[in-house]
PDB file of C-alpha atoms and ligand atoms in Angstrom:
ATOM      1  CA  MET A   1     -17.481 -77.640 -20.292  1.00 95.00           C
ATOM      2  CA  LEU A   2     -19.574 -80.798 -20.069  1.00 98.00           C
ATOM      3  CA  LYS A   3     -18.675 -82.791 -16.955  1.00 98.00           C
ATOM      4  CA  ILE A   4     -19.202 -86.572 -16.993  1.00 98.00           C
ATOM      5  CA  TYR A   5     -19.369 -88.423 -13.678  1.00 98.00           C
ATOM      6  CA  HIS A   6     -17.812 -91.752 -14.491  1.00 98.00           C
ATOM      7  CA  ALA A   7     -16.705 -94.970 -12.806  1.00 98.00           C
ATOM      8  CA  LYS A   8     -14.736 -97.662 -14.596  1.00 97.00           C
ATOM      9  CA  ASN A   9     -16.762-100.293 -16.470  1.00 96.00           C
ATOM     10  CA  THR A  10     -20.120 -98.817 -15.435  1.00 97.00           C
ATOM     11  CA  ARG A  11     -22.900 -97.403 -17.609  1.00 98.00           C
ATOM     12  CA  SER A  12     -20.994 -94.097 -17.795  1.00 98.00           C
ATOM     13  CA  VAL A  13     -18.876 -95.901 -20.433  1.00 98.00           C
ATOM     14  CA  ARG A  14     -21.814 -95.201 -22.780  1.00 98.00           C
ATOM     15  CA  ILE A  15     -21.509 -91.451 -22.290  1.00 98.00           C
ATOM     16  CA  VAL A  16     -17.734 -91.248 -22.632  1.00 98.00           C
ATOM     17  CA  TRP A  17     -17.941 -93.482 -25.726  1.00 98.00           C
ATOM     18  CA  LEU A  18     -20.650 -91.315 -27.305  1.00 98.00           C
ATOM     19  CA  CYS A  19     -18.682 -88.110 -26.641  1.00 98.00           C
ATOM     20  CA  GLU A  20     -15.595 -89.681 -28.172  1.00 98.00           C
ATOM     21  CA  GLU A  21     -17.528 -90.772 -31.278  1.00 98.00           C
ATOM     22  CA  LEU A  22     -19.102 -87.329 -31.722  1.00 98.00           C
ATOM     23  CA  GLY A  23     -16.009 -85.314 -30.757  1.00 98.00           C
ATOM     24  CA  ILE A  24     -17.786 -83.569 -27.867  1.00 98.00           C
ATOM     25  CA  PRO A  25     -15.262 -82.030 -25.451  1.00 98.00           C
ATOM     26  CA  TYR A  26     -15.771 -83.179 -21.855  1.00 98.00           C
ATOM     27  CA  GLU A  27     -14.176 -83.184 -18.455  1.00 98.00           C
ATOM     28  CA  LEU A  28     -14.140 -86.553 -16.729  1.00 98.00           C
ATOM     29  CA  LYS A  29     -14.990 -86.694 -13.033  1.00 98.00           C
ATOM     30  CA  THR A  30     -13.887 -90.199 -12.162  1.00 98.00           C
ATOM     31  CA  LEU A  31     -15.386 -91.788  -9.052  1.00 98.00           C
ATOM     32  CA  ASN A  32     -14.511 -95.033  -7.340  1.00 97.00           C
ATOM     33  CA  PHE A  33     -17.344 -97.532  -7.633  1.00 95.00           C
ATOM     34  CA  SER A  34     -17.794 -97.620  -3.883  1.00 94.00           C
ATOM     35  CA  PRO A  35     -20.204 -96.052  -1.366  1.00 95.00           C
ATOM     36  CA  ASP A  36     -17.410 -93.743  -0.174  1.00 97.00           C
ATOM     37  CA  ASP A  37     -17.606 -91.859  -3.478  1.00 98.00           C
ATOM     38  CA  LEU A  38     -21.093 -92.672  -4.778  1.00 97.00           C
ATOM     39  CA  GLN A  39     -22.887 -92.020  -1.481  1.00 97.00           C
ATOM     40  CA  SER A  40     -20.806 -88.970  -0.532  1.00 98.00           C
ATOM     41  CA  LYS A  41     -22.775 -85.822   0.285  1.00 98.00           C
ATOM     42  CA  ALA A  42     -21.148 -84.053  -2.655  1.00 97.00           C
ATOM     43  CA  TYR A  43     -22.132 -86.732  -5.188  1.00 98.00           C
ATOM     44  CA  LEU A  44     -25.654 -87.225  -3.792  1.00 98.00           C
ATOM     45  CA  ALA A  45     -26.228 -83.561  -4.695  1.00 97.00           C
ATOM     46  CA  VAL A  46     -25.569 -84.573  -8.328  1.00 98.00           C
ATOM     47  CA  HIS A  47     -27.363 -87.957  -8.337  1.00 98.00           C
ATOM     48  CA  PRO A  48     -29.799 -88.435  -5.440  1.00 97.00           C
ATOM     49  CA  LEU A  49     -29.454 -92.248  -5.688  1.00 98.00           C
ATOM     50  CA  GLY A  50     -25.667 -92.148  -5.894  1.00 98.00           C
ATOM     51  CA  LYS A  51     -25.427 -93.926  -9.252  1.00 98.00           C
ATOM     52  CA  VAL A  52     -23.427 -93.274 -12.412  1.00 98.00           C
ATOM     53  CA  PRO A  53     -23.552 -91.806 -14.964  1.00 98.00           C
ATOM     54  CA  SER A  54     -24.512 -88.200 -14.380  1.00 98.00           C
ATOM     55  CA  ILE A  55     -23.593 -85.161 -16.398  1.00 98.00           C
ATOM     56  CA  ASP A  56     -23.370 -81.489 -15.531  1.00 98.00           C
ATOM     57  CA  ASP A  57     -23.758 -79.485 -18.733  1.00 98.00           C
ATOM     58  CA  ASP A  58     -23.201 -75.870 -17.691  1.00 97.00           C
ATOM     59  CA  GLY A  59     -25.490 -76.351 -14.680  1.00 97.00           C
ATOM     60  CA  LEU A  60     -27.955 -78.779 -16.273  1.00 98.00           C
ATOM     61  CA  ILE A  61     -27.620 -81.978 -14.277  1.00 98.00           C
ATOM     62  CA  LEU A  62     -28.934 -85.166 -15.840  1.00 98.00           C
ATOM     63  CA  ASN A  63     -28.959 -88.799 -14.693  1.00 97.00           C
ATOM     64  CA  GLU A  64     -29.985 -91.921 -16.718  1.00 98.00           C
ATOM     65  CA  SER A  65     -27.558 -93.059 -19.389  1.00 98.00           C
ATOM     66  CA  GLY A  66     -30.162 -93.320 -22.175  1.00 98.00           C
ATOM     67  CA  ALA A  67     -31.614 -89.881 -21.501  1.00 98.00           C
ATOM     68  CA  ILE A  68     -28.134 -88.351 -21.368  1.00 98.00           C
ATOM     69  CA  ALA A  69     -27.240 -90.001 -24.683  1.00 98.00           C
ATOM     70  CA  GLN A  70     -30.424 -88.734 -26.345  1.00 98.00           C
ATOM     71  CA  TYR A  71     -29.826 -85.225 -24.977  1.00 98.00           C
ATOM     72  CA  LEU A  72     -26.244 -85.134 -26.269  1.00 98.00           C
ATOM     73  CA  LEU A  73     -27.303 -86.491 -29.684  1.00 98.00           C
ATOM     74  CA  ALA A  74     -30.007 -83.822 -29.947  1.00 97.00           C
ATOM     75  CA  LYS A  75     -27.596 -81.081 -28.889  1.00 98.00           C
ATOM     76  CA  HIS A  76     -24.436 -82.104 -30.758  1.00 98.00           C
ATOM     77  CA  GLY A  77     -25.292 -84.937 -33.144  1.00 97.00           C
ATOM     78  CA  SER A  78     -26.536 -82.973 -36.187  1.00 97.00           C
ATOM     79  CA  GLY A  79     -28.105 -86.224 -37.374  1.00 96.00           C
ATOM     80  CA  ARG A  80     -24.990 -88.337 -36.784  1.00 98.00           C
ATOM     81  CA  LEU A  81     -25.306 -91.805 -35.160  1.00 98.00           C
ATOM     82  CA  GLU A  82     -29.102 -91.929 -35.659  1.00 98.00           C
ATOM     83  CA  PRO A  83     -31.416 -92.827 -38.561  1.00 98.00           C
ATOM     84  CA  LYS A  84     -33.622 -90.003 -39.792  1.00 96.00           C
ATOM     85  CA  SER A  85     -36.189 -89.122 -37.114  1.00 95.00           C
ATOM     86  CA  GLY A  86     -39.711 -90.434 -37.733  1.00 95.00           C
ATOM     87  CA  THR A  87     -38.710 -93.189 -40.182  1.00 97.00           C
ATOM     88  CA  ALA A  88     -39.262 -96.932 -39.695  1.00 97.00           C
ATOM     89  CA  ASP A  89     -35.486 -97.265 -39.256  1.00 97.00           C
ATOM     90  CA  TYR A  90     -35.684 -94.718 -36.456  1.00 98.00           C
ATOM     91  CA  GLY A  91     -38.402 -96.789 -34.733  1.00 98.00           C
ATOM     92  CA  LYS A  92     -36.193 -99.889 -34.840  1.00 98.00           C
ATOM     93  CA  TYR A  93     -33.215 -97.833 -33.667  1.00 98.00           C
ATOM     94  CA  LEU A  94     -35.174 -96.592 -30.636  1.00 98.00           C
ATOM     95  CA  GLN A  95     -36.368-100.108 -29.850  1.00 98.00           C
ATOM     96  CA  TRP A  96     -32.809-101.488 -29.629  1.00 98.00           C
ATOM     97  CA  PHE A  97     -31.464 -98.336 -27.972  1.00 98.00           C
ATOM     98  CA  HIS A  98     -33.940 -98.842 -25.103  1.00 98.00           C
ATOM     99  CA  PHE A  99     -33.798-102.659 -25.115  1.00 98.00           C
ATOM    100  CA  ALA A 100     -30.173-102.296 -24.023  1.00 98.00           C
ATOM    101  CA  GLU A 101     -31.048-100.625 -20.721  1.00 98.00           C
ATOM    102  CA  ALA A 102     -34.733-101.311 -20.041  1.00 98.00           C
ATOM    103  CA  THR A 103     -34.665-105.038 -20.886  1.00 98.00           C
ATOM    104  CA  LEU A 104     -31.160-106.545 -21.147  1.00 98.00           C
ATOM    105  CA  MET A 105     -29.754-104.764 -18.096  1.00 98.00           C
ATOM    106  CA  VAL A 106     -32.487-106.194 -15.819  1.00 98.00           C
ATOM    107  CA  PRO A 107     -31.150-109.774 -15.646  1.00 98.00           C
ATOM    108  CA  LEU A 108     -27.560-108.504 -15.783  1.00 98.00           C
ATOM    109  CA  GLY A 109     -28.253-106.390 -12.685  1.00 96.00           C
ATOM    110  CA  ASN A 110     -29.703-109.417 -10.892  1.00 97.00           C
ATOM    111  CA  ILE A 111     -26.717-111.568 -11.840  1.00 97.00           C
ATOM    112  CA  ALA A 112     -24.358-108.926 -10.455  1.00 95.00           C
ATOM    113  CA  GLN A 113     -26.364-108.408  -7.252  1.00 95.00           C
ATOM    114  CA  HIS A 114     -26.838-112.089  -6.481  1.00 97.00           C
ATOM    115  CA  SER A 115     -23.407-113.319  -7.571  1.00 95.00           C
ATOM    116  CA  PHE A 116     -20.980-110.770  -6.159  1.00 91.00           C
ATOM    117  CA  ILE A 117     -22.341-107.341  -5.122  1.00 90.00           C
ATOM    118  CA  ARG A 118     -24.506-108.298  -2.108  1.00 93.00           C
ATOM    119  CA  PRO A 119     -22.925-109.810   0.988  1.00 94.00           C
ATOM    120  CA  GLU A 120     -23.009-113.595   0.657  1.00 96.00           C
ATOM    121  CA  ASP A 121     -25.819-114.088   3.184  1.00 97.00           C
ATOM    122  CA  LYS A 122     -28.067-111.731   1.198  1.00 97.00           C
ATOM    123  CA  ARG A 123     -27.585-113.461  -2.187  1.00 97.00           C
ATOM    124  CA  ILE A 124     -30.385-115.635  -3.567  1.00 97.00           C
ATOM    125  CA  PRO A 125     -28.869-118.235  -5.924  1.00 95.00           C
ATOM    126  CA  GLN A 126     -32.264-118.911  -7.557  1.00 97.00           C
ATOM    127  CA  VAL A 127     -32.534-115.248  -8.588  1.00 97.00           C
ATOM    128  CA  ALA A 128     -29.052-115.371 -10.150  1.00 97.00           C
ATOM    129  CA  ALA A 129     -29.849-118.656 -11.946  1.00 97.00           C
ATOM    130  CA  GLU A 130     -33.139-117.335 -13.348  1.00 98.00           C
ATOM    131  CA  ALA A 131     -31.411-114.129 -14.440  1.00 98.00           C
ATOM    132  CA  VAL A 132     -28.820-116.148 -16.368  1.00 98.00           C
ATOM    133  CA  GLU A 133     -31.628-117.977 -18.214  1.00 98.00           C
ATOM    134  CA  SER A 134     -33.375-114.698 -18.941  1.00 98.00           C
ATOM    135  CA  ALA A 135     -30.191-113.046 -20.246  1.00 98.00           C
ATOM    136  CA  LYS A 136     -29.497-116.087 -22.470  1.00 98.00           C
ATOM    137  CA  LYS A 137     -32.985-115.848 -23.962  1.00 98.00           C
ATOM    138  CA  MET A 138     -32.390-112.167 -24.747  1.00 98.00           C
ATOM    139  CA  LEU A 139     -28.972-112.899 -26.270  1.00 98.00           C
ATOM    140  CA  GLY A 140     -30.612-115.514 -28.500  1.00 98.00           C
ATOM    141  CA  ILE A 141     -33.075-112.910 -29.785  1.00 98.00           C
ATOM    142  CA  LEU A 142     -30.313-110.367 -30.333  1.00 98.00           C
ATOM    143  CA  ASP A 143     -28.198-112.958 -32.139  1.00 98.00           C
ATOM    144  CA  LYS A 144     -31.001-113.626 -34.656  1.00 98.00           C
ATOM    145  CA  GLU A 145     -31.467-109.892 -35.199  1.00 98.00           C
ATOM    146  CA  LEU A 146     -27.747-109.447 -35.904  1.00 98.00           C
ATOM    147  CA  ALA A 147     -27.557-112.167 -38.598  1.00 98.00           C
ATOM    148  CA  GLY A 148     -25.959-110.646 -41.722  1.00 97.00           C
ATOM    149  CA  LYS A 149     -25.582-107.217 -40.125  1.00 98.00           C
ATOM    150  CA  ASP A 150     -22.533-105.219 -39.095  1.00 98.00           C
ATOM    151  CA  PHE A 151     -24.467-103.149 -36.567  1.00 98.00           C
ATOM    152  CA  ILE A 152     -27.896-103.361 -34.951  1.00 98.00           C
ATOM    153  CA  CYS A 153     -29.418-100.957 -37.516  1.00 98.00           C
ATOM    154  CA  GLY A 154     -27.622-102.538 -40.479  1.00 97.00           C
ATOM    155  CA  LYS A 155     -24.474-101.164 -42.073  1.00 96.00           C
ATOM    156  CA  ASP A 156     -24.337 -97.911 -40.115  1.00 97.00           C
ATOM    157  CA  PHE A 157     -22.991 -97.619 -36.577  1.00 98.00           C
ATOM    158  CA  THR A 158     -25.529 -95.779 -34.367  1.00 98.00           C
ATOM    159  CA  ALA A 159     -25.964 -94.765 -30.746  1.00 98.00           C
ATOM    160  CA  ALA A 160     -28.061 -97.930 -30.252  1.00 98.00           C
ATOM    161  CA  ASP A 161     -24.789 -99.835 -30.711  1.00 98.00           C
ATOM    162  CA  ILE A 162     -23.264 -97.770 -27.908  1.00 98.00           C
ATOM    163  CA  MET A 163     -26.183 -98.562 -25.582  1.00 98.00           C
ATOM    164  CA  LEU A 164     -26.030-102.272 -26.485  1.00 98.00           C
ATOM    165  CA  GLY A 165     -22.246-102.378 -26.505  1.00 98.00           C
ATOM    166  CA  TYR A 166     -22.054-101.560 -22.815  1.00 98.00           C
ATOM    167  CA  SER A 167     -24.643-104.237 -21.934  1.00 98.00           C
ATOM    168  CA  LEU A 168     -22.640-106.735 -23.991  1.00 98.00           C
ATOM    169  CA  LEU A 169     -19.438-105.723 -22.211  1.00 98.00           C
ATOM    170  CA  LEU A 170     -21.122-106.938 -19.019  1.00 98.00           C
ATOM    171  CA  CYS A 171     -22.332-110.109 -20.760  1.00 98.00           C
ATOM    172  CA  LYS A 172     -18.732-110.754 -21.760  1.00 98.00           C
ATOM    173  CA  MET A 173     -17.458-110.060 -18.234  1.00 97.00           C
ATOM    174  CA  PHE A 174     -20.114-112.421 -16.812  1.00 97.00           C
ATOM    175  CA  GLY A 175     -19.120-115.226 -19.218  1.00 97.00           C
ATOM    176  CA  LEU A 176     -22.451-115.128 -21.071  1.00 98.00           C
ATOM    177  CA  LEU A 177     -21.125-114.227 -24.514  1.00 98.00           C
ATOM    178  CA  THR A 178     -20.410-117.798 -25.548  1.00 97.00           C
ATOM    179  CA  GLY A 179     -20.165-119.504 -28.948  1.00 97.00           C
ATOM    180  CA  GLU A 180     -23.945-120.010 -28.769  1.00 98.00           C
ATOM    181  CA  TYR A 181     -24.228-116.424 -30.003  1.00 98.00           C
ATOM    182  CA  PRO A 182     -21.760-116.145 -32.909  1.00 98.00           C
ATOM    183  CA  ASN A 183     -23.334-113.049 -34.486  1.00 98.00           C
ATOM    184  CA  THR A 184     -23.377-111.233 -31.161  1.00 98.00           C
ATOM    185  CA  GLY A 185     -19.793-112.261 -30.389  1.00 98.00           C
ATOM    186  CA  ALA A 186     -18.584-110.927 -33.763  1.00 98.00           C
ATOM    187  CA  TYR A 187     -20.672-107.760 -33.292  1.00 98.00           C
ATOM    188  CA  PHE A 188     -19.203-107.115 -29.857  1.00 98.00           C
ATOM    189  CA  ALA A 189     -15.669-107.617 -31.218  1.00 98.00           C
ATOM    190  CA  ARG A 190     -16.455-105.032 -33.939  1.00 98.00           C
ATOM    191  CA  LEU A 191     -17.658-102.549 -31.303  1.00 98.00           C
ATOM    192  CA  ALA A 192     -14.751-103.222 -28.946  1.00 98.00           C
ATOM    193  CA  ALA A 193     -12.260-102.509 -31.759  1.00 98.00           C
ATOM    194  CA  ARG A 194     -13.449 -98.898 -32.039  1.00 98.00           C
ATOM    195  CA  PRO A 195     -10.958 -96.406 -30.588  1.00 98.00           C
ATOM    196  CA  ALA A 196     -13.807 -94.546 -28.824  1.00 98.00           C
ATOM    197  CA  PHE A 197     -14.845 -97.751 -27.003  1.00 98.00           C
ATOM    198  CA  GLN A 198     -11.255 -98.369 -25.997  1.00 98.00           C
ATOM    199  CA  LYS A 199     -10.896 -94.845 -24.636  1.00 98.00           C
ATOM    200  CA  ALA A 200     -14.163 -95.193 -22.673  1.00 98.00           C
ATOM    201  CA  THR A 201     -13.125 -98.493 -21.111  1.00 98.00           C
ATOM    202  CA  ALA A 202      -9.464 -97.634 -20.432  1.00 96.00           C
TER     203      ALA A 202
HETATM  204  N1  GSH B   1     -30.868 -96.748 -15.432  1.00 77.14           N
HETATM  205  C1  GSH B   1     -29.701 -96.075 -14.910  1.00 77.14           C
HETATM  206  C2  GSH B   1     -28.957 -97.063 -14.017  1.00 77.14           C
HETATM  207  C3  GSH B   1     -27.759 -96.423 -13.298  1.00 77.14           C
HETATM  208  C4  GSH B   1     -27.008 -97.460 -12.472  1.00 77.14           C
HETATM  209  O1  GSH B   1     -27.607 -98.359 -11.846  1.00 77.14           O
HETATM  210  N2  GSH B   1     -25.677 -97.356 -12.449  1.00 77.14           N
HETATM  211  C5  GSH B   1     -24.865 -98.281 -11.675  1.00 77.14           C
HETATM  212  C6  GSH B   1     -23.512 -98.460 -12.347  1.00 77.14           C
HETATM  213  S1  GSH B   1     -23.604 -99.290 -13.904  1.00 77.14           S
HETATM  214  C7  GSH B   1     -24.595 -97.701 -10.310  1.00 77.14           C
HETATM  215  O2  GSH B   1     -24.171 -96.563 -10.219  1.00 77.14           O
HETATM  216  N3  GSH B   1     -24.784 -98.484  -9.225  1.00 77.14           N
HETATM  217  C8  GSH B   1     -24.423 -98.055  -7.924  1.00 77.14           C
HETATM  218  C9  GSH B   1     -25.466 -98.404  -6.927  1.00 77.14           C
HETATM  219  O3  GSH B   1     -26.551 -98.876  -7.315  1.00 77.14           O
HETATM  220  O4  GSH B   1     -25.205 -98.172  -5.746  1.00 77.14           O
HETATM  221  C10 GSH B   1     -28.851 -95.552 -16.074  1.00 77.14           C
HETATM  222  O5  GSH B   1     -28.947 -96.116 -17.166  1.00 77.14           O
HETATM  223  O6  GSH B   1     -28.104 -94.574 -15.905  1.00 77.14           O
END
């Protein structure tokens, strides 16, 4: 059975959420988000950088949340949670799917590193402050895109919403999801109400 290496409130939420939405059976391997677990010899054999998520699908080990999601959609999705491949809608879907990790997670990572992950003497307040500005700019763009829409691709929930939903969970935890972004706030509430999201974040 598919094994998902997971730690609470990390990017592995995306994979658990996707499996729940698609009804893919999985076994959860829950790790503590600490070097004791992530940098253990056993886990470094699964993910050489000691990060989550990883999956082990009958011996196929994959890291990178977006790649894992695309693999699982291709294997189990049967067209669910994605627009038809090759269409303009699919292009937009891919853009937002990857924006979530490749763009929005960059400032969020810097905020986390320079606000609470690094030891205090290694934090650079200027980096954290610039990252907040950068994340706000991105949220402004997302908010415009979401005007009049239920989900990022329109009326249908897709895997791009799962990728974005995790990034927005961090925005919420970091206090960035303010009233300045009403469409994004309502969108995140819609995502967070889904039973699959609740299971993945429990
Ligand atoms: N681009 C990777 C990033 C993976 C990543 O950085 N995961 C974080 C948790 S959200 C992690 O495990 N950090 C532990 C560390 O860097 O030591 C992905 O999307 O899977």
